[in-house]
Amino acid sequence: MDPEMAVLAGTAGTTLVTLLTTEVWQRARDCIASLWRRAEPERAEAISAELEVTRGELLAAQAGGDLESRDELGTEWQGRIRRLLAAHPEEAEALRTLLNELAPYRPVGSSVTQHATASGHARVYQAGRDQNFGHR
């Protein structure tokens, strides 16, 4: 898969899971289901139902203080969206449009996107938050 499409799927999965616990969760669900409705109409209702289940899992995890479930569920949806784009690359532009529509509703600071390239003997160290180095 084209790396740009993989990044797009990653962004979409993270955005989707983040928005499922906000007041615009139904809009996020409907937007993602609309992708499937165009590409794989027979799966659209199941995707919508799976998003409802994901939302319930997120809310339960959030109430229990489980911070890792959000990341795990985000990764699951990234994979689903990546597979959809791999099978239907023509949906990439529609997905970009949906992400732009949903962007104003994303909580500030809800995700981190990083890109790095290293060559030769170079090293890249990235962190979404704290990073500590000890002496060798």
Tab-separated table of C-alpha atoms in Angstrom:
chain	number	residue	atom	x	y	z
A	1	MET	CA	0.000	0.000	0.000
A	2	ASP	CA	1.114	3.527	-0.755
A	3	PRO	CA	2.609	5.046	2.436
A	4	GLU	CA	0.397	8.122	2.055
A	5	MET	CA	-2.700	5.896	2.072
A	6	ALA	CA	-1.425	4.121	5.194
A	7	VAL	CA	-0.974	7.476	6.948
A	8	LEU	CA	-4.457	8.513	5.827
A	9	ALA	CA	-5.924	5.305	7.264
A	10	GLY	CA	-4.004	5.861	10.505
A	11	THR	CA	-5.259	9.401	10.842
A	12	ALA	CA	-8.813	8.300	10.074
A	13	GLY	CA	-8.759	5.497	12.657
A	14	THR	CA	-7.393	7.756	15.375
A	15	THR	CA	-9.817	10.556	14.543
A	16	LEU	CA	-12.768	8.200	14.454
A	17	VAL	CA	-12.039	6.612	17.826
A	18	THR	CA	-11.367	10.015	19.381
A	19	LEU	CA	-14.694	11.377	18.153
A	20	LEU	CA	-16.717	8.360	19.301
A	21	THR	CA	-16.585	9.686	22.860
A	22	THR	CA	-17.650	13.227	21.958
A	23	GLU	CA	-20.995	14.840	21.237
A	24	VAL	CA	-20.481	14.361	17.479
A	25	TRP	CA	-20.032	10.586	17.657
A	26	GLN	CA	-23.141	9.933	15.525
A	27	ARG	CA	-21.847	12.198	12.780
A	28	ALA	CA	-18.445	10.463	12.863
A	29	ARG	CA	-20.167	7.066	12.702
A	30	ASP	CA	-22.340	8.155	9.779
A	31	CYS	CA	-19.384	9.626	7.889
A	32	ILE	CA	-17.350	6.441	8.141
A	33	ALA	CA	-20.354	4.251	7.335
A	34	SER	CA	-20.897	6.347	4.203
A	35	LEU	CA	-17.484	5.232	2.908
A	36	TRP	CA	-18.534	1.615	3.206
A	37	ARG	CA	-21.955	2.398	1.747
A	38	ARG	CA	-20.254	3.554	-1.469
A	39	ALA	CA	-17.479	0.959	-1.609
A	40	GLU	CA	-19.075	-2.111	-0.028
A	41	PRO	CA	-22.785	-1.385	0.519
A	42	GLU	CA	-23.463	-4.840	1.941
A	43	ARG	CA	-21.144	-4.031	4.888
A	44	ALA	CA	-22.351	-0.502	5.688
A	45	GLU	CA	-24.925	-1.450	8.323
A	46	ALA	CA	-22.506	-3.859	10.010
A	47	ILE	CA	-19.824	-1.144	10.125
A	48	SER	CA	-22.287	1.262	11.714
A	49	ALA	CA	-23.213	-1.358	14.323
A	50	GLU	CA	-19.521	-2.137	14.981
A	51	LEU	CA	-18.899	1.558	15.582
A	52	GLU	CA	-21.684	1.564	18.183
A	53	VAL	CA	-20.012	-1.392	19.908
A	54	THR	CA	-16.641	0.380	19.772
A	55	ARG	CA	-18.205	3.453	21.342
A	56	GLY	CA	-19.617	1.377	24.186
A	57	GLU	CA	-16.233	-0.245	24.762
A	58	LEU	CA	-14.537	3.156	24.772
A	59	LEU	CA	-16.989	4.629	27.259
A	60	ALA	CA	-16.621	1.625	29.573
A	61	ALA	CA	-12.827	1.782	29.326
A	62	GLN	CA	-12.845	5.518	29.938
A	63	ALA	CA	-15.039	5.095	33.017
A	64	GLY	CA	-12.670	2.428	34.338
A	65	GLY	CA	-9.565	4.509	33.690
A	66	ASP	CA	-8.326	2.149	30.951
A	67	LEU	CA	-6.212	4.370	28.718
A	68	GLU	CA	-4.824	1.589	26.521
A	69	SER	CA	-8.177	0.521	25.063
A	70	ARG	CA	-8.462	3.766	23.094
A	71	ASP	CA	-5.163	3.046	21.353
A	72	GLU	CA	-6.068	-0.596	20.737
A	73	LEU	CA	-9.455	0.275	19.276
A	74	GLY	CA	-7.876	3.041	17.200
A	75	THR	CA	-5.437	0.518	15.777
A	76	GLU	CA	-8.305	-1.854	14.941
A	77	TRP	CA	-10.145	0.865	13.033
A	78	GLN	CA	-6.962	1.994	11.321
A	79	GLY	CA	-6.612	-1.557	10.009
A	80	ARG	CA	-10.213	-1.731	8.816
A	81	ILE	CA	-9.923	1.589	7.034
A	82	ARG	CA	-6.544	0.632	5.560
A	83	ARG	CA	-8.030	-2.586	4.160
A	84	LEU	CA	-10.967	-0.644	2.722
A	85	LEU	CA	-8.582	1.777	1.008
A	86	ALA	CA	-6.426	-1.088	-0.271
A	87	ALA	CA	-9.481	-2.656	-1.895
A	88	HIS	CA	-11.030	0.665	-2.959
A	89	PRO	CA	-8.300	3.298	-3.433
A	90	GLU	CA	-10.837	5.534	-5.154
A	91	GLU	CA	-12.308	6.232	-1.703
A	92	ALA	CA	-9.152	8.004	-0.484
A	93	GLU	CA	-10.313	11.432	-1.622
A	94	ALA	CA	-13.732	10.929	-0.017
A	95	LEU	CA	-11.987	9.942	3.222
A	96	ARG	CA	-9.820	13.076	3.117
A	97	THR	CA	-12.964	15.157	2.639
A	98	LEU	CA	-14.661	13.453	5.594
A	99	LEU	CA	-11.622	14.032	7.802
A	100	ASN	CA	-11.637	17.707	6.852
A	101	GLU	CA	-15.331	17.918	7.751
A	102	LEU	CA	-14.698	16.275	11.120
A	103	ALA	CA	-11.488	18.194	11.930
A	104	PRO	CA	-13.211	21.081	13.764
A	105	TYR	CA	-14.757	18.595	16.206
A	106	ARG	CA	-11.535	16.856	17.237
A	107	PRO	CA	-10.482	17.699	20.778
A	108	VAL	CA	-7.325	19.791	20.835
A	109	GLY	CA	-4.232	17.727	21.487
A	110	SER	CA	-6.045	14.459	20.862
A	111	SER	CA	-3.372	12.893	18.675
A	112	VAL	CA	0.208	13.148	17.576
A	113	THR	CA	1.439	12.616	14.036
A	114	GLN	CA	5.131	12.180	13.433
A	115	HIS	CA	7.182	11.522	10.314
A	116	ALA	CA	10.893	10.833	10.190
A	117	THR	CA	13.444	9.556	7.718
A	118	ALA	CA	16.853	8.246	8.665
A	119	SER	CA	19.589	7.080	6.343
A	120	GLY	CA	23.070	5.744	6.712
A	121	HIS	CA	23.991	5.515	10.361
A	122	ALA	CA	21.496	8.148	11.475
A	123	ARG	CA	19.118	7.582	14.370
A	124	VAL	CA	15.672	9.001	14.866
A	125	TYR	CA	14.101	9.323	18.298
A	126	GLN	CA	10.469	10.337	18.453
A	127	ALA	CA	8.032	10.545	21.312
A	128	GLY	CA	4.483	11.728	21.676
A	129	ARG	CA	5.293	12.875	25.164
A	130	ASP	CA	8.170	12.159	27.574
A	131	GLN	CA	11.435	10.726	26.343
A	132	ASN	CA	14.381	9.967	28.604
A	133	PHE	CA	17.902	8.912	27.716
A	134	GLY	CA	20.465	7.383	30.036
A	135	HIS	CA	24.213	7.206	29.644
A	136	ARG	CA	25.755	4.094	28.124
